[in-house]
CSV table of C-alpha atoms in Angstrom, one decimal:
chain,number,residue,atom,x,y,z
A,260,MET,CA,0.0,0.3,-0.3
A,261,ALA,CA,2.8,2.2,0.8
A,262,GLU,CA,4.6,1.7,-2.3
A,263,ARG,CA,1.3,2.5,-3.5
A,264,VAL,CA,0.9,6.1,-2.5
A,265,HIS,CA,4.2,6.8,-3.4
A,266,GLY,CA,3.4,5.8,-6.9
A,267,LEU,CA,1.1,8.1,-7.4
A,268,ARG,CA,3.3,10.7,-6.4
A,269,ARG,CA,5.6,9.6,-9.0
A,270,ASP,CA,3.1,9.7,-11.6
A,271,GLY,CA,2.8,13.5,-11.0
A,272,GLN,CA,6.2,14.5,-11.0
A,273,ASP,CA,5.8,12.3,-14.2
A,274,ILE,CA,3.4,13.9,-15.9
A,275,ALA,CA,4.6,17.8,-14.8
A,276,ARG,CA,8.1,17.0,-16.8
A,277,CYS,CA,6.1,16.3,-19.9
A,278,PRO,CA,5.8,20.0,-20.9
A,279,GLN,CA,8.9,20.9,-20.6
A,280,GLY,CA,9.8,19.1,-23.2
A,281,ARG,CA,11.5,21.1,-26.5
A,282,ASP,CA,8.4,21.4,-29.8
A,283,ILE,CA,5.5,20.7,-26.6
A,284,VAL,CA,4.6,23.9,-25.7
A,285,LEU,CA,2.9,25.1,-28.6
A,286,TRP,CA,3.1,29.0,-27.7
A,287,ARG,CA,6.7,29.5,-27.5
A,288,ASN,CA,7.5,26.5,-30.5
A,289,ILE,CA,5.3,27.7,-33.2
A,290,VAL,CA,3.1,30.9,-32.9
A,291,GLN,CA,6.3,33.1,-31.7
A,292,ARG,CA,8.2,32.2,-35.0
A,293,LEU,CA,5.9,33.7,-36.9
A,294,ASP,CA,4.2,37.2,-38.1
A,295,TRP,CA,0.7,35.0,-38.5
A,296,ASP,CA,0.2,36.2,-42.3
A,297,GLU,CA,-1.0,34.5,-45.7
A,298,ALA,CA,2.1,34.8,-46.0
A,299,HIS,CA,3.5,32.6,-43.2
A,300,PHE,CA,0.7,30.2,-44.0
A,301,GLU,CA,2.4,27.1,-45.1
A,302,GLU,CA,4.8,27.8,-42.9
A,303,ALA,CA,2.6,27.4,-40.4
A,304,LYS,CA,1.4,24.3,-42.0
A,305,ALA,CA,4.4,22.6,-41.7
A,306,LEU,CA,5.1,23.5,-37.7
A,307,ILE,CA,1.7,22.5,-37.4
A,308,THR,CA,2.6,18.6,-39.3
A,309,LYS,CA,5.7,19.0,-37.7
A,310,TYR,CA,4.2,19.0,-33.3
A,311,LEU,CA,1.5,16.9,-34.0
A,312,GLN,CA,4.3,13.7,-35.6
A,313,ASP,CA,6.6,14.5,-32.1
A,314,PRO,CA,5.9,11.5,-29.9
A,315,ALA,CA,5.9,13.6,-26.9
A,316,GLY,CA,2.4,15.5,-28.4
A,317,PRO,CA,0.7,12.1,-27.9
A,318,ARG,CA,2.5,10.7,-25.3
A,319,LEU,CA,1.7,14.0,-23.3
A,320,ALA,CA,-2.0,13.4,-23.6
A,321,ALA,CA,-1.9,9.3,-23.3
A,322,GLY,CA,0.2,9.6,-19.9
A,323,SER,CA,-1.9,12.4,-17.8
A,324,SER,CA,-4.6,9.6,-19.0
A,325,ASN,CA,-3.2,7.1,-17.9
A,326,ALA,CA,-1.8,9.1,-14.6
A,327,SER,CA,-5.6,10.2,-13.9
A,328,GLN,CA,-6.8,5.9,-14.1
A,329,ARG,CA,-3.4,5.2,-12.0
A,330,TYR,CA,-4.9,7.7,-9.6
A,331,THR,CA,-8.4,6.5,-9.5
A,332,ASP,CA,-7.5,3.0,-9.1
A,333,ASN,CA,-5.4,3.6,-6.4
A,334,ARG,CA,-7.5,5.8,-5.1
A,335,ARG,CA,-10.0,2.4,-5.4
A,336,SER,CA,-7.4,0.4,-3.5
A,337,VAL,CA,-7.2,2.7,-0.4
A,338,SER,CA,-10.5,3.1,0.1
A,339,GLN,CA,-10.8,-0.5,-0.3
A,340,TYR,CA,-7.7,-1.1,2.2
A,341,GLN,CA,-9.5,1.9,4.5
A,342,THR,CA,-12.9,-0.6,5.0
A,343,ASP,CA,-10.9,-3.4,5.2
A,344,PHE,CA,-9.0,-1.7,7.9
A,345,SER,CA,-12.2,0.2,9.3
A,346,GLY,CA,-13.3,-3.9,10.2
A,347,PHE,CA,-10.2,-4.6,10.9
A,348,VAL,CA,-10.3,-1.5,13.6
A,349,SER,CA,-13.9,-2.1,14.6
A,350,ASN,CA,-12.9,-6.0,15.4
A,351,MET,CA,-9.7,-5.1,17.7
A,352,ARG,CA,-11.6,-2.5,19.5
A,353,ASP,CA,-14.3,-4.3,20.2
A,354,GLU,CA,-11.6,-7.8,21.5
A,355,ASN,CA,-10.1,-5.0,23.5
A,356,ARG,CA,-13.7,-3.8,25.7
A,357,GLN,CA,-13.9,-7.5,26.0
A,358,ALA,CA,-10.4,-7.7,27.3
A,359,GLN,CA,-10.6,-4.4,29.7
A,360,ILE,CA,-13.9,-6.2,30.8
A,361,ARG,CA,-12.2,-9.5,31.4
A,362,LEU,CA,-9.0,-7.9,32.9
A,363,GLN,CA,-11.6,-5.4,35.1
A,364,GLY,CA,-13.0,-7.8,36.5
A,365,ASN,CA,-9.6,-10.0,37.1
A,366,ILE,CA,-8.6,-6.7,39.7
A,367,ASP,CA,-11.8,-7.5,41.4
A,368,LYS,CA,-11.0,-11.0,42.3
A,369,LEU,CA,-7.8,-10.0,43.3
A,370,ASN,CA,-8.7,-6.8,45.0
A,371,ALA,CA,-11.8,-9.8,46.9
A,372,ASP,CA,-8.6,-11.9,47.5
A,373,ILE,CA,-6.6,-9.3,48.7
A,374,ASP,CA,-9.1,-8.6,51.5
A,375,ARG,CA,-9.6,-11.8,51.7
A,376,TYR,CA,-6.2,-12.8,53.2
A,377,ASN,CA,-6.0,-9.4,54.8
A,378,SER,CA,-9.1,-10.5,56.8
A,379,ALA,CA,-7.3,-13.4,57.4
A,380,GLY,CA,-4.1,-12.3,58.6
A,381,GLU,CA,-6.0,-9.9,61.3
A,382,GLN,CA,-7.2,-12.7,62.8
A,383,ILE,CA,-3.8,-14.5,63.2
A,384,LYS,CA,-2.2,-10.7,64.4
A,385,ARG,CA,-4.6,-10.8,67.2
A,386,ALA,CA,-4.6,-14.4,68.3
A,387,LEU,CA,-1.1,-14.4,68.5
A,388,SER,CA,-0.8,-10.2,70.4
A,389,GLN,CA,-3.9,-12.7,72.8
A,390,ILE,CA,-1.6,-15.7,73.0
A,391,ALA,CA,1.2,-13.1,74.1
A,392,GLY,CA,-0.2,-11.8,77.3
A,393,ILE,CA,-1.3,-15.5,78.7
A,394,PRO,CA,1.1,-17.7,80.5
A,395,SER,CA,2.5,-19.8,79.8
A,396,TRP,CA,1.3,-22.7,82.1
A,397,MET,CA,-2.1,-21.8,80.6
A,398,THR,CA,-1.9,-23.9,77.9
A,399,TRP,CA,-5.2,-25.1,77.0
A,400,LEU,CA,-6.5,-21.3,76.5
A,401,ILE,CA,-3.5,-20.9,74.2
A,402,ALA,CA,-5.2,-24.2,72.3
A,403,GLU,CA,-8.4,-23.0,71.8
A,404,ILE,CA,-7.6,-19.9,70.8
A,405,LEU,CA,-6.1,-21.7,68.0
A,406,ASP,CA,-7.8,-24.0,67.5
A,407,ALA,CA,-10.6,-21.3,66.3
A,408,LEU,CA,-8.3,-20.6,63.4
A,409,GLY,CA,-7.6,-24.3,62.9
A,410,ILE,CA,-4.0,-23.9,64.2
A,411,ALA,CA,-1.9,-26.0,66.2
A,412,SER,CA,1.2,-24.5,67.2
A,413,VAL,CA,2.2,-20.5,67.3
A,414,ASP,CA,4.9,-21.4,65.5
A,415,ASP,CA,2.4,-22.7,63.0
A,416,ALA,CA,0.6,-19.0,63.2
A,417,ARG,CA,4.1,-17.3,62.6
A,418,LYS,CA,4.5,-19.5,59.5
A,419,ALA,CA,1.2,-19.0,58.5
A,420,LEU,CA,0.9,-15.3,59.0
A,421,ASP,CA,4.1,-14.8,56.5
A,422,ALA,CA,2.8,-16.9,54.0
A,423,ASN,CA,0.0,-14.8,54.5
A,424,TYR,CA,1.7,-11.1,54.0
A,425,ALA,CA,3.5,-12.7,50.8
A,426,GLU,CA,0.0,-13.9,49.4
A,427,GLN,CA,-1.2,-10.7,49.5
A,428,ARG,CA,2.2,-9.2,48.2
A,429,ARG,CA,1.8,-12.2,45.1
A,430,LEU,CA,-1.4,-10.5,44.3
A,431,ARG,CA,-0.9,-6.9,44.2
A,432,ASP,CA,1.8,-7.4,41.8
A,433,GLU,CA,-0.4,-9.5,40.1
A,434,ILE,CA,-2.6,-6.8,40.3
A,435,GLU,CA,-0.5,-4.5,38.7
A,436,SER,CA,0.4,-5.9,36.0
A,437,VAL,CA,-3.0,-6.9,34.7
A,438,GLN,CA,-3.4,-3.3,34.8
A,439,ARG,CA,-0.4,-2.5,33.2
A,440,GLU,CA,-1.6,-5.0,30.4
A,441,LYS,CA,-5.3,-3.3,30.8
A,442,GLU,CA,-3.4,0.3,30.2
A,443,ARG,CA,-1.4,-1.5,27.1
A,444,MET,CA,-4.8,-2.3,25.3
A,445,ASN,CA,-6.6,1.2,26.2
A,446,GLN,CA,-3.0,2.6,24.5
A,447,MET,CA,-3.7,-0.4,21.3
A,448,ASP,CA,-7.1,1.3,21.4
A,449,ALA,CA,-6.1,5.0,21.1
A,450,ASP,CA,-3.7,3.9,18.6
A,451,LEU,CA,-6.1,1.5,16.5
A,452,ALA,CA,-8.2,4.8,16.6
A,453,ARG,CA,-5.4,6.9,15.2
A,454,ALA,CA,-4.5,4.9,11.9
A,455,ASN,CA,-8.2,4.8,11.5
A,456,ASP,CA,-8.4,8.4,11.4
A,457,THR,CA,-5.2,8.7,9.1
A,458,LEU,CA,-6.5,6.2,6.9
A,459,THR,CA,-9.8,8.3,6.3
A,460,ARG,CA,-8.0,11.5,5.7
A,461,LEU,CA,-5.4,9.3,3.6
A,462,ASN,CA,-8.9,8.6,1.2
A,463,ARG,CA,-10.7,11.7,1.6
A,464,GLY,CA,-6.7,13.5,0.6
A,465,ILE,CA,-7.1,11.4,-2.6
A,466,THR,CA,-11.2,11.7,-3.6
A,467,ASP,CA,-10.2,15.1,-3.7
A,468,LEU,CA,-7.5,15.4,-6.1
A,469,ILE,CA,-8.6,13.2,-8.7
A,470,PRO,CA,-10.7,15.5,-9.8
A,471,GLY,CA,-8.8,17.9,-10.5
A,472,LEU,CA,-6.2,15.5,-12.3
A,473,ASP,CA,-8.6,14.1,-14.7
A,474,SER,CA,-10.0,17.7,-16.0
A,475,LEU,CA,-5.8,18.4,-17.0
A,476,ALA,CA,-6.4,15.1,-18.2
A,477,LYS,CA,-9.1,16.1,-20.1
A,478,GLU,CA,-7.9,19.2,-21.1
A,479,TRP,CA,-4.4,17.6,-22.7
A,480,ALA,CA,-6.7,15.2,-25.1
A,481,ASN,CA,-9.1,18.0,-25.8
A,482,TYR,CA,-5.8,20.7,-26.1
A,483,HIS,CA,-4.3,17.2,-28.7
A,484,HIS,CA,-7.4,16.8,-30.4
A,485,ASP,CA,-8.0,20.3,-31.1
A,486,ILE,CA,-4.6,20.7,-32.8
A,487,VAL,CA,-5.3,18.1,-35.1
A,488,LEU,CA,-8.8,19.8,-36.2
A,489,ILE,CA,-7.0,23.0,-37.2
A,490,GLN,CA,-4.0,21.7,-39.4
A,491,GLN,CA,-7.3,19.1,-41.3
A,492,ASP,CA,-8.5,23.1,-41.8
A,493,MET,CA,-5.0,24.1,-42.9
A,494,VAL,CA,-4.5,21.7,-45.3
A,495,ALA,CA,-8.0,22.1,-46.9
A,496,ALA,CA,-8.1,25.9,-46.2
A,497,GLY,CA,-8.3,27.5,-49.9
A,498,ASP,CA,-9.5,31.6,-49.2
A,499,SER,CA,-7.7,34.3,-47.4
A,500,ALA,CA,-10.6,34.3,-44.4
A,501,THR,CA,-10.5,31.0,-43.1
A,502,LYS,CA,-7.0,31.0,-43.4
A,503,ARG,CA,-7.3,34.2,-40.8
A,504,SER,CA,-9.4,32.2,-39.2
A,505,LEU,CA,-7.6,29.1,-38.7
A,506,ILE,CA,-4.2,31.8,-36.9
A,507,THR,CA,-6.7,33.1,-35.1
A,508,ARG,CA,-7.7,30.3,-34.1
A,509,LEU,CA,-4.4,29.6,-33.1
A,510,LYS,CA,-2.8,32.2,-31.3
A,511,LEU,CA,-6.0,31.7,-28.9
A,512,MET,CA,-5.1,28.0,-28.7
A,513,GLY,CA,-1.4,29.3,-27.7
A,514,GLY,CA,-1.8,30.9,-24.5
A,515,SER,CA,-4.6,28.2,-23.4
A,516,VAL,CA,-1.4,25.3,-23.6
A,517,ASP,CA,0.4,27.5,-21.7
A,518,ALA,CA,-1.4,28.2,-19.1
A,519,LEU,CA,-2.3,24.3,-18.8
A,520,VAL,CA,1.0,23.9,-18.7
A,521,ALA,CA,0.7,26.4,-15.9
A,522,GLY,CA,-1.9,24.5,-14.5
A,523,MET,CA,0.1,21.1,-14.4
A,524,SER,CA,3.0,22.4,-12.4
A,525,SER,CA,0.5,23.6,-9.6
A,526,TYR,CA,-1.4,20.8,-10.0
A,527,ILE,CA,1.4,19.0,-8.9
A,528,LYS,CA,2.3,21.3,-6.2
A,529,ILE,CA,-0.9,21.1,-5.0
A,530,VAL,CA,-0.1,17.0,-4.9
A,531,GLU,CA,3.0,17.3,-3.2
A,532,GLY,CA,1.6,19.9,-0.8
A,533,SER,CA,-1.5,17.7,0.4
A,534,GLY,CA,1.2,16.3,2.2
A,535,PHE,CA,-0.1,12.9,1.5
A,536,PHE,CA,2.5,11.1,-1.2
A,537,LYS,CA,6.0,12.0,0.4
């Protein structure tokens, strides 16, 4: 896809260079070389014929049309890619949201486990605190306190409390890990949204640029067609009025063609300035 997009810029640059070749710009190479009275009419016919035989003329018209078609094809590819990518983004964001719900459920469960372990740890702490205040010979009372917790001895109670604290630390570490995963998915969701927006702007940008190129391609084709018609009329022209009329048409067309060359150069600057084809 990146190669297709870069190709659009190259197409435009190739077309922009075409009018810069020798014997292409009608006004400079034909119109300004003649005094344009009837005495030069045969010379004008010869120049127009030579002009039409120059392969650069048809190549320019064909090249513009081909580039216009390539822009259209590329837009279709980008549009299809956008559709596919938008579907992918939609699915990924849905999956992300489901995963975030699942991860939040895991966090809630881990917090509940921590609360449970914290409560059990507090019970052991209270029991050990009570036992610390009881004379060691009152073994039956100590045993009664420990039995209530399902613990056989004071050493076992201390070990149980240490294990309880270790498990709480493990659970908190797991919560942090799950939270980081949730944040990563949030970031992925935002990145996917930005990528989708960028692709939408690219598609819109190409859509906006294509009409200009289509218009220029049609103008080149029309211009070349008109030159052919004038050349045919010049071959058949016999009276002064017809010759003067054809000379006037050529003068008008010369200015139009130069304007078209300038228009193409301006258009290429717009294409490059759009930022879509760098």
